[in-house]
Coordinates of C-alpha atoms in Angstrom, one line a residue:
M700 CA 0.0 0.0 0.0
N701 CA 1.1 3.5 -0.9
L702 CA -0.1 5.9 1.8
V703 CA -0.6 9.7 1.0
V704 CA -1.1 11.8 4.2
V705 CA -2.6 15.3 3.6
S706 CA -2.6 18.2 6.1
N707 CA -2.6 22.0 5.8
R708 CA 0.9 22.2 7.5
V709 CA 3.9 19.9 7.2
S710 CA 7.1 19.8 9.2
R711 CA 10.7 19.0 8.2
G712 CA 11.5 18.3 11.9
K713 CA 14.8 20.1 12.0
A714 CA 16.3 19.7 15.5
N715 CA 16.7 23.4 16.4
E716 CA 13.6 24.8 14.8
P717 CA 10.3 25.5 16.6
M718 CA 7.6 22.9 15.8
T719 CA 4.7 24.3 13.8
G720 CA 1.9 22.7 15.9
G721 CA 0.6 19.6 17.5
L722 CA -0.5 18.0 14.3
A723 CA 2.8 18.5 12.6
A724 CA 4.7 17.2 15.6
A725 CA 2.6 14.1 15.8
L726 CA 2.7 13.2 12.2
L727 CA 6.4 13.7 11.6
P728 CA 7.8 10.6 13.3
V729 CA 5.3 8.2 11.7
V730 CA 5.8 9.6 8.2
E731 CA 9.5 9.3 8.6
K732 CA 9.3 5.6 9.4
S733 CA 6.2 4.6 7.3
G734 CA 7.4 5.6 3.8
A735 CA 4.2 7.7 3.4
I736 CA 4.1 10.8 1.2
W737 CA 3.1 13.8 3.3
V738 CA 1.4 16.6 1.3
G739 CA 0.7 20.0 2.6
S740 CA 1.1 23.7 2.1
S741 CA 4.6 25.1 1.4
G742 CA 3.6 28.3 3.2
R743 CA 3.7 30.2 -0.1
V744 CA 0.9 31.1 -2.5
R745 CA 0.8 31.3 -6.3
D746 CA -1.2 33.1 -8.9
G747 CA -3.3 31.3 -11.5
A748 CA -0.8 31.8 -14.3
Q749 CA 1.6 29.2 -12.9
K750 CA 1.0 25.6 -14.0
E751 CA 3.2 23.6 -11.7
P752 CA 1.8 23.8 -8.1
F753 CA 4.5 21.9 -6.2
A754 CA 7.2 24.1 -4.8
E755 CA 9.3 21.2 -3.4
I756 CA 9.4 17.5 -3.0
E757 CA 12.0 16.2 -0.7
A758 CA 12.9 13.0 1.3
L759 CA 11.7 12.7 4.9
G760 CA 13.2 9.6 6.4
A761 CA 11.7 6.6 4.5
G762 CA 8.9 8.9 3.3
A763 CA 8.7 12.2 1.4
L764 CA 7.3 15.7 1.8
A765 CA 5.4 17.3 -1.1
M766 CA 4.8 21.0 -0.4
L767 CA 2.2 22.7 -2.5
D768 CA 1.9 26.5 -3.3
L769 CA -1.8 27.2 -2.7
P770 CA -3.8 29.7 -4.9
A771 CA -3.3 33.2 -3.9
A772 CA -6.8 34.3 -4.8
H773 CA -8.4 31.9 -2.3
Y774 CA -5.8 31.3 0.4
G775 CA -6.9 34.2 2.7
G776 CA -10.6 33.2 2.5
Y777 CA -9.8 29.5 3.0
Y778 CA -7.3 29.8 5.9
E779 CA -7.9 33.0 7.9
G780 CA -11.5 33.1 6.7
F781 CA -13.6 30.0 6.7
A782 CA -11.2 27.5 8.4
N783 CA -10.0 29.7 11.3
S784 CA -12.8 32.2 11.6
A785 CA -15.8 29.9 11.2
L786 CA -14.8 26.3 11.7
W787 CA -12.2 26.6 14.4
P788 CA -14.4 28.7 16.8
A789 CA -17.4 26.4 16.2
L790 CA -15.3 23.2 16.7
H791 CA -14.2 24.7 20.1
S792 CA -17.8 25.7 21.0
R793 CA -17.2 29.5 20.6
T794 CA -20.1 30.4 18.3
D795 CA -19.8 34.0 19.4
L796 CA -16.5 34.2 17.5
I797 CA -17.8 32.8 14.2
R798 CA -17.1 35.1 11.3
A799 CA -17.6 34.0 7.8
S800 CA -18.7 35.3 4.4
Q801 CA -20.0 33.5 1.4
A802 CA -16.7 34.3 -0.4
D803 CA -14.8 32.7 2.4
Y804 CA -16.8 29.5 2.1
L805 CA -16.3 29.4 -1.7
S806 CA -12.6 29.9 -1.2
Y807 CA -12.5 27.1 1.3
R808 CA -14.2 24.8 -1.2
E809 CA -11.9 25.9 -4.0
V810 CA -8.8 25.1 -2.1
N811 CA -10.2 21.7 -1.2
A812 CA -10.9 21.2 -4.9
F813 CA -7.4 22.5 -5.8
M814 CA -5.8 20.0 -3.4
A815 CA -7.8 17.1 -4.8
R816 CA -6.6 17.9 -8.3
A817 CA -3.0 18.1 -7.1
L818 CA -3.3 14.7 -5.2
L819 CA -4.1 12.9 -8.5
R820 CA -0.5 12.8 -9.4
F821 CA 0.1 10.4 -6.4
R822 CA -2.8 8.0 -7.2
K823 CA -1.8 4.5 -7.9
P824 CA -4.0 1.4 -7.8
D825 CA -2.8 0.6 -4.2
T826 CA -2.8 4.2 -2.9
A827 CA -4.8 5.2 0.2
F828 CA -5.3 8.8 1.2
W829 CA -5.4 9.9 4.8
I830 CA -6.7 13.5 5.2
Q831 CA -6.0 15.4 8.4
D832 CA -8.1 18.0 10.2
Y833 CA -10.7 20.7 9.7
H834 CA -9.0 22.5 6.8
F835 CA -10.1 19.7 4.5
L836 CA -13.5 18.5 5.5
A837 CA -14.6 18.4 1.9
L838 CA -11.5 17.0 0.3
G839 CA -12.8 13.4 0.2
A840 CA -15.9 14.4 -1.7
E841 CA -13.7 16.4 -4.2
L842 CA -11.5 13.3 -4.7
R843 CA -14.6 11.1 -5.3
D844 CA -15.9 13.6 -7.8
L845 CA -12.6 13.2 -9.7
G846 CA -13.1 9.5 -9.9
V847 CA -10.9 8.3 -7.0
T848 CA -12.1 4.9 -5.8
Q849 CA -9.2 4.1 -3.5
P850 CA -9.5 4.2 0.3
I851 CA -9.9 7.7 1.8
G852 CA -9.8 8.3 5.5
F853 CA -10.2 11.5 7.6
F854 CA -9.1 12.3 11.1
L855 CA -10.1 15.4 13.1
H856 CA -7.6 16.7 15.6
T857 CA -10.0 19.1 17.2
P858 CA -13.2 18.4 19.1
W859 CA -16.5 18.0 17.3
P860 CA -19.1 20.0 19.2
A861 CA -22.8 19.5 19.9
R862 CA -25.4 19.7 17.1
A863 CA -26.6 23.2 18.0
V864 CA -23.0 24.5 17.9
I865 CA -22.0 23.0 14.6
G866 CA -25.3 24.4 13.3
G867 CA -23.9 27.8 13.7
V868 CA -21.4 27.3 10.8
P869 CA -22.7 28.5 7.4
H870 CA -23.2 25.6 5.0
H871 CA -22.8 23.1 7.8
R872 CA -25.1 20.6 6.2
E873 CA -23.2 20.6 2.9
L874 CA -19.9 20.1 4.8
V875 CA -21.1 17.2 6.8
E876 CA -22.6 15.6 3.8
A877 CA -19.3 16.0 2.0
M878 CA -17.5 14.3 5.0
L879 CA -19.5 11.2 4.4
A880 CA -17.5 10.6 1.2
Y881 CA -14.7 9.3 3.5
D882 CA -14.6 5.6 4.1
L883 CA -13.4 6.2 7.7
I884 CA -13.9 9.3 9.9
G885 CA -11.8 9.4 13.0
F886 CA -12.2 11.4 16.2
Q887 CA -10.2 11.9 19.4
T888 CA -12.9 11.0 21.9
E889 CA -16.2 9.1 22.2
D890 CA -18.0 12.4 23.0
D891 CA -16.8 13.8 19.7
C892 CA -17.9 10.7 17.8
E893 CA -21.3 10.7 19.4
N894 CA -21.8 14.5 18.7
F895 CA -21.1 13.8 15.0
L896 CA -23.4 10.8 14.8
S897 CA -26.2 12.8 16.6
Y898 CA -25.9 15.4 13.9
V899 CA -26.0 12.9 11.1
R900 CA -29.1 11.2 12.5
S901 CA -31.1 14.3 13.5
D902 CA -30.1 16.9 10.9
L903 CA -29.4 14.7 7.9
G904 CA -32.0 12.0 8.8
L905 CA -29.5 9.3 8.0
A906 CA -29.2 5.8 9.5
A907 CA -26.2 5.4 11.8
K908 CA -25.8 2.0 13.5
G909 CA -22.8 0.5 15.1
G910 CA -20.7 3.6 14.1
V911 CA -21.6 3.2 10.4
V912 CA -23.5 5.8 8.4
I913 CA -25.2 5.1 5.1
S914 CA -25.4 8.1 2.7
R915 CA -25.5 8.7 -1.0
H916 CA -21.7 8.2 -1.0
G917 CA -22.2 4.6 0.4
S918 CA -21.2 3.6 3.9
S919 CA -18.8 5.4 6.2
R920 CA -17.4 4.2 9.5
V921 CA -17.1 6.7 12.3
A922 CA -14.7 5.6 15.1
V923 CA -12.4 6.8 17.9
F924 CA -8.7 6.9 17.6
P925 CA -7.0 8.8 20.5
I926 CA -3.7 10.2 19.3
G927 CA -0.6 9.6 21.3
I928 CA 3.1 10.4 21.4
D929 CA 6.3 8.3 21.5
P930 CA 6.8 8.4 25.2
E931 CA 10.1 6.6 25.4
K932 CA 11.7 8.7 22.7
F933 CA 10.4 11.9 24.3
A934 CA 11.7 10.8 27.7
Q935 CA 15.2 10.2 26.3
Q936 CA 15.1 13.6 24.6
A937 CA 14.1 15.2 27.9
A938 CA 16.9 13.5 29.8
R939 CA 19.5 14.7 27.2
A940 CA 18.0 18.2 27.0
V941 CA 18.8 19.2 30.6
M942 CA 22.2 20.2 29.4
H943 CA 20.9 22.5 26.7
P944 CA 22.0 26.0 27.3
D945 CA 18.4 27.4 27.4
V946 CA 17.4 24.8 30.0
S947 CA 20.6 25.2 32.0
R948 CA 20.0 29.0 32.2
L949 CA 16.4 28.5 33.4
R950 CA 17.5 26.1 36.1
R951 CA 20.2 28.5 37.4
S952 CA 17.7 31.4 37.4
L953 CA 15.3 29.6 39.7
H954 CA 17.5 29.8 42.8
G955 CA 15.7 26.8 44.2
E956 CA 12.2 28.0 43.7
K957 CA 9.6 25.7 42.1
L958 CA 8.4 26.2 38.6
A959 CA 5.1 25.6 36.8
I960 CA 5.0 25.5 33.1
G961 CA 2.4 26.2 30.4
V962 CA 3.1 25.7 26.7
D963 CA 0.4 26.7 24.2
R964 CA -0.4 28.4 21.0
L965 CA -1.8 31.8 21.7
D966 CA -5.4 30.7 21.1
Y967 CA -8.7 31.5 23.0
S968 CA -9.4 27.7 23.2
K969 CA -6.4 27.3 25.5
G970 CA -7.8 29.0 28.6
L971 CA -4.8 31.3 29.0
L972 CA -6.6 34.2 30.7
N973 CA -8.2 31.9 33.2
R974 CA -4.8 30.2 33.9
I975 CA -3.1 33.5 34.6
N976 CA -6.1 34.6 36.8
A977 CA -5.7 31.3 38.7
F978 CA -2.1 32.0 39.6
D979 CA -3.0 35.5 40.6
R980 CA -5.6 34.1 42.9
M981 CA -3.2 31.5 44.3
W982 CA -0.7 34.1 45.3
T983 CA -3.4 36.3 46.8
L984 CA -4.9 33.4 48.8
Q985 CA -1.5 32.0 49.8
P986 CA 1.0 34.8 49.9
G987 CA 3.5 32.4 51.3
L988 CA 3.9 30.9 47.8
A989 CA 5.3 34.2 46.6
R990 CA 9.0 33.9 45.8
T991 CA 8.7 30.1 46.2
A992 CA 6.8 29.2 43.0
S993 CA 6.6 30.9 39.6
L994 CA 5.0 30.3 36.2
L995 CA 6.8 30.0 32.9
Q996 CA 4.1 30.6 30.2
I997 CA 5.2 30.1 26.6
A998 CA 2.4 31.3 24.2
T999 CA 3.4 31.1 20.6
P1000 CA 1.6 33.7 18.5
S1001 CA -0.6 32.4 15.6
R1002 CA -3.2 33.7 13.2
G1003 CA -2.4 37.3 14.2
A1004 CA -4.4 38.7 11.2
I1005 CA -7.6 37.4 12.8
E1006 CA -9.2 40.0 15.2
A1007 CA -10.0 37.5 18.0
Y1008 CA -6.3 36.5 18.2
G1009 CA -5.0 40.1 18.2
N1010 CA -7.4 41.0 20.9
L1011 CA -6.4 37.9 23.0
Q1012 CA -2.7 38.8 22.7
N1013 CA -3.3 42.3 23.9
E1014 CA -5.5 41.2 26.8
L1015 CA -3.1 38.5 27.9
A1016 CA -0.1 40.8 27.8
K1017 CA -1.9 43.3 29.9
L1018 CA -3.1 40.7 32.4
V1019 CA 0.5 39.3 32.9
S1020 CA 1.8 42.8 33.4
D1021 CA -0.9 43.5 36.0
V1022 CA -0.2 40.3 37.9
N1023 CA 3.5 40.8 37.9
G1024 CA 3.0 44.3 39.1
R1025 CA 0.8 43.2 41.9
H1026 CA 2.9 40.2 43.2
G1027 CA 6.4 40.8 41.9
E1028 CA 9.4 42.0 43.8
V1029 CA 12.6 43.8 42.6
D1030 CA 14.3 40.4 42.4
W1031 CA 11.4 38.1 41.6
T1032 CA 9.0 37.9 38.6
P1033 CA 5.9 35.7 39.2
I1034 CA 5.2 35.0 35.5
R1035 CA 7.8 34.6 32.9
Y1036 CA 5.9 35.2 29.7
L1037 CA 7.4 34.4 26.3
N1038 CA 5.8 35.0 22.9
K1039 CA 8.0 32.6 20.8
G1040 CA 8.3 29.0 19.9
F1041 CA 11.0 26.5 20.9
S1042 CA 12.2 23.2 19.4
Q1043 CA 11.0 19.9 20.7
T1044 CA 14.4 19.3 22.3
V1045 CA 14.3 22.5 24.3
L1046 CA 10.6 22.0 25.3
A1047 CA 11.4 18.5 26.5
G1048 CA 14.1 20.0 28.8
L1049 CA 11.8 22.8 30.1
Y1050 CA 9.1 20.2 30.9
R1051 CA 11.5 18.1 32.9
T1052 CA 12.7 21.2 34.8
A1053 CA 9.2 22.2 35.9
Q1054 CA 7.6 20.7 39.0
V1055 CA 4.1 21.3 37.7
G1056 CA 2.7 21.2 34.2
V1057 CA -0.4 23.3 33.7
V1058 CA -2.6 22.2 30.8
T1059 CA -6.0 23.9 31.2
P1060 CA -7.8 24.5 27.9
L1061 CA -11.4 25.4 27.8
H1062 CA -11.9 22.8 25.0
D1063 CA -9.3 20.7 23.2
G1064 CA -9.2 17.7 20.9
M1065 CA -6.4 15.9 22.7
N1066 CA -3.6 18.3 23.8
L1067 CA -0.3 16.5 23.3
V1068 CA 1.5 19.0 25.6
A1069 CA -0.1 17.1 28.5
K1070 CA 1.3 13.8 27.3
E1071 CA 4.7 15.3 26.5
Y1072 CA 5.0 16.9 30.0
V1073 CA 4.3 13.5 31.6
A1074 CA 6.8 11.6 29.3
A1075 CA 9.5 14.2 30.0
Q1076 CA 9.6 13.8 33.8
N1077 CA 12.4 12.3 35.9
P1078 CA 11.1 8.9 37.1
A1079 CA 12.9 9.4 40.5
D1080 CA 11.3 12.8 41.0
P1081 CA 8.4 13.4 38.7
G1082 CA 6.4 16.6 38.4
V1083 CA 2.6 16.9 38.7
L1084 CA 0.2 17.5 35.8
V1085 CA -2.7 19.8 36.3
L1086 CA -5.2 19.1 33.5
S1087 CA -8.4 20.5 32.3
K1088 CA -11.3 18.0 32.3
F1089 CA -12.2 19.5 28.9
A1090 CA -9.0 18.3 27.2
G1091 CA -9.2 15.0 25.3
A1092 CA -6.2 13.8 27.2
A1093 CA -8.2 13.8 30.4
N1094 CA -9.9 10.5 29.2
E1095 CA -6.5 8.7 29.5
L1096 CA -4.5 10.7 32.0
D1097 CA -7.0 10.2 34.8
T1098 CA -4.4 10.4 37.6
A1099 CA -3.6 14.0 36.8
L1100 CA -5.0 16.7 39.1
M1101 CA -8.2 17.5 37.1
V1102 CA -9.6 21.0 37.1
N1103 CA -12.5 23.0 35.7
P1104 CA -10.8 25.9 33.8
H1105 CA -13.8 28.1 34.5
D1106 CA -13.4 27.7 38.3
I1107 CA -10.6 30.2 39.0
D1108 CA -10.5 29.6 42.8
G1109 CA -10.6 25.8 42.3
M1110 CA -7.7 26.0 39.8
A1111 CA -5.8 28.1 42.3
R1112 CA -6.2 25.6 45.1
T1113 CA -5.3 22.7 42.8
I1114 CA -2.1 24.4 41.5
A1115 CA -1.1 24.9 45.2
T1116 CA -1.8 21.3 45.9
A1117 CA 0.4 20.2 43.0
L1118 CA 3.3 22.4 44.3
S1119 CA 3.2 20.7 47.7
M1120 CA 2.5 17.1 46.7
P1121 CA 4.7 14.5 48.4
L1122 CA 7.1 12.4 46.3
N1123 CA 5.3 9.0 46.8
E1124 CA 2.0 10.4 45.5
R1125 CA 3.7 12.1 42.6
R1126 CA 5.4 8.8 41.6
L1127 CA 2.2 6.8 41.8
R1128 CA 0.3 9.3 39.7
W1129 CA 3.1 9.6 37.1
E1130 CA 3.5 5.8 36.8
A1131 CA -0.2 5.3 36.1
M1132 CA -0.1 8.0 33.4
M1133 CA 3.1 6.6 31.8
K1134 CA 1.4 3.2 31.6
K1135 CA -1.4 4.8 29.6
L1136 CA 1.1 6.6 27.3
R1137 CA 2.9 3.4 26.6
A1138 CA -0.3 1.7 25.8
G1139 CA -1.4 4.3 23.2
T1140 CA 1.6 5.5 21.3
I1141 CA 1.6 7.6 18.1
Q1142 CA 2.8 4.5 16.2
Q1143 CA -0.2 2.5 17.4
W1144 CA -2.5 5.3 16.5
F1145 CA -1.2 5.4 13.0
A1146 CA -1.2 1.6 12.5
D1147 CA -4.8 1.3 14.0
F1148 CA -6.2 3.9 11.7
V1149 CA -4.5 2.6 8.5
D1150 CA -5.6 -1.0 9.4
A1151 CA -9.2 0.2 10.0
L1152 CA -9.2 2.2 6.8
Q1153 CA -8.1 -0.8 4.7
D1154 CA -10.6 -3.1 6.3
T1155 CA -13.5 -0.6 6.0
H1156 CA -12.8 0.0 2.4
A1157 CA -12.5 -3.7 1.7
D1158 CA -15.8 -4.4 3.4
R1159 CA -17.4 -1.5 1.5
D1160 CA -16.2 -2.9 -1.9
A1161 CA -17.5 -6.4 -1.0
G1162 CA -20.9 -4.9 -0.1
E1163 CA -20.7 -6.4 3.4
P1164 CA -22.8 -4.8 6.1
L1165 CA -20.7 -2.7 8.5
I1166 CA -22.9 -2.7 11.6
A1167 CA -21.2 -5.2 14.0
E1168 CA -18.1 -3.3 15.0
P1169 CA -17.9 -1.1 18.1
V1170 CA -17.3 2.6 17.7
L1171 CA -13.9 2.4 19.4
W1172 CA -11.6 0.6 17.0
P1173 CA -9.7 -2.3 18.6
P1174 CA -5.9 -1.9 19.0
R1175 CA -4.2 -3.7 16.2
A1176 CA -0.8 -2.1 16.3
A1177 CA 1.1 -5.3 16.3
N1178 CA 1.2 -5.1 12.4
F1179 CA 2.9 -1.7 12.4
N1180 CA 6.5 -2.9 12.5
A1181 CA 6.0 -5.4 9.7
R1182 CA 3.9 -3.2 7.5
Y1183 CA 5.3 0.3 7.9
H1184 CA 8.9 0.1 8.9

């Protein structure tokens, strides 16, 4: 089988370069080992006069990267417009932030159609296409319209919200109907899966039984595939990274005080304002923690051209300044706030240095930072994960200290508890979480999805009923080494 993986962004994975996001970081290692072709945006646009759309094709381990120049006339409406001003807020249950025009939607569909035409050059009889994330909800339908009969799967890295919320997206019905052109549709959690099936039953009036939907496209399986990381590799990376100059400087600067760390894109879904308010409240309620515990918050800017993101950046910077002015001393800064990205290597070392990892999104598909923080810890003296119950990772990392990110006082108390947790309890909680991470690696996620896609497509071609399987696909990662290495 020749696998073609498609996402909006790709990553070369250079050691000293900041990662471009959770999706890119997750896909990089499996593409390197699987021999897949990874197709995505080059980050450049082109006008309609150019005939050759691919800027570069280059090797990536055993696989390859194919980077595509997207059409200049439609890129803004597709990316900043419909994808990130309509779909992203809706998928994170922020209907108040949905902004979209008819032109944006048409640009979104045009870029999906453009990508479908570009993918035809990779089509072989044994090719399977695996489409990633909300940028390409309609790509499967566009491929089918071009006559592609090979397996096509889709995985959503964000949440899928309740029916009423997705109903706030213009053209929501057309988009969900287009999604049913995929043989297999994967979600992070069972709640996401059930929300999608509820929409299909109630709004489209389609039969959905045993995780299978019958539509004009045929049958589509809907299933849950929680994404993971490579915990052993990340742990080794973290142990080596303690000697990195950035990490060494951080350790020296602490002068024995404890450190909490948050690492997020600067996005309203991440709960950053609530997090800073919780630390403010903690120092107010427990002034004895001043000078003994600080927060390193890394917030990498993104989508700055979108109004909601610019407003958040301004509001967050002012709040950090206010909190530091209220609690800081001439020789102590409560919150170290950085608006830049770091490489995976440096981040691994920073996670290992921090006694508390704070991952408190308002709504998140999975949140791999939570898993990376756990994997980075020193087994002899692990830190404590404070985790929002609204992150997909909460379903697996259930021995983290769970918080409601809307409860500022509750978060403040929980962070203080994490800072004072005894070693035996920290070890027990960490060991339980590491067991979960080892049971659900990124390699297993990859192999499970590809196996399920092949089986689903085979059953569909054979005309067999697809109603007996559970929604959560059974682990079948044992085949990974033989088939994809």
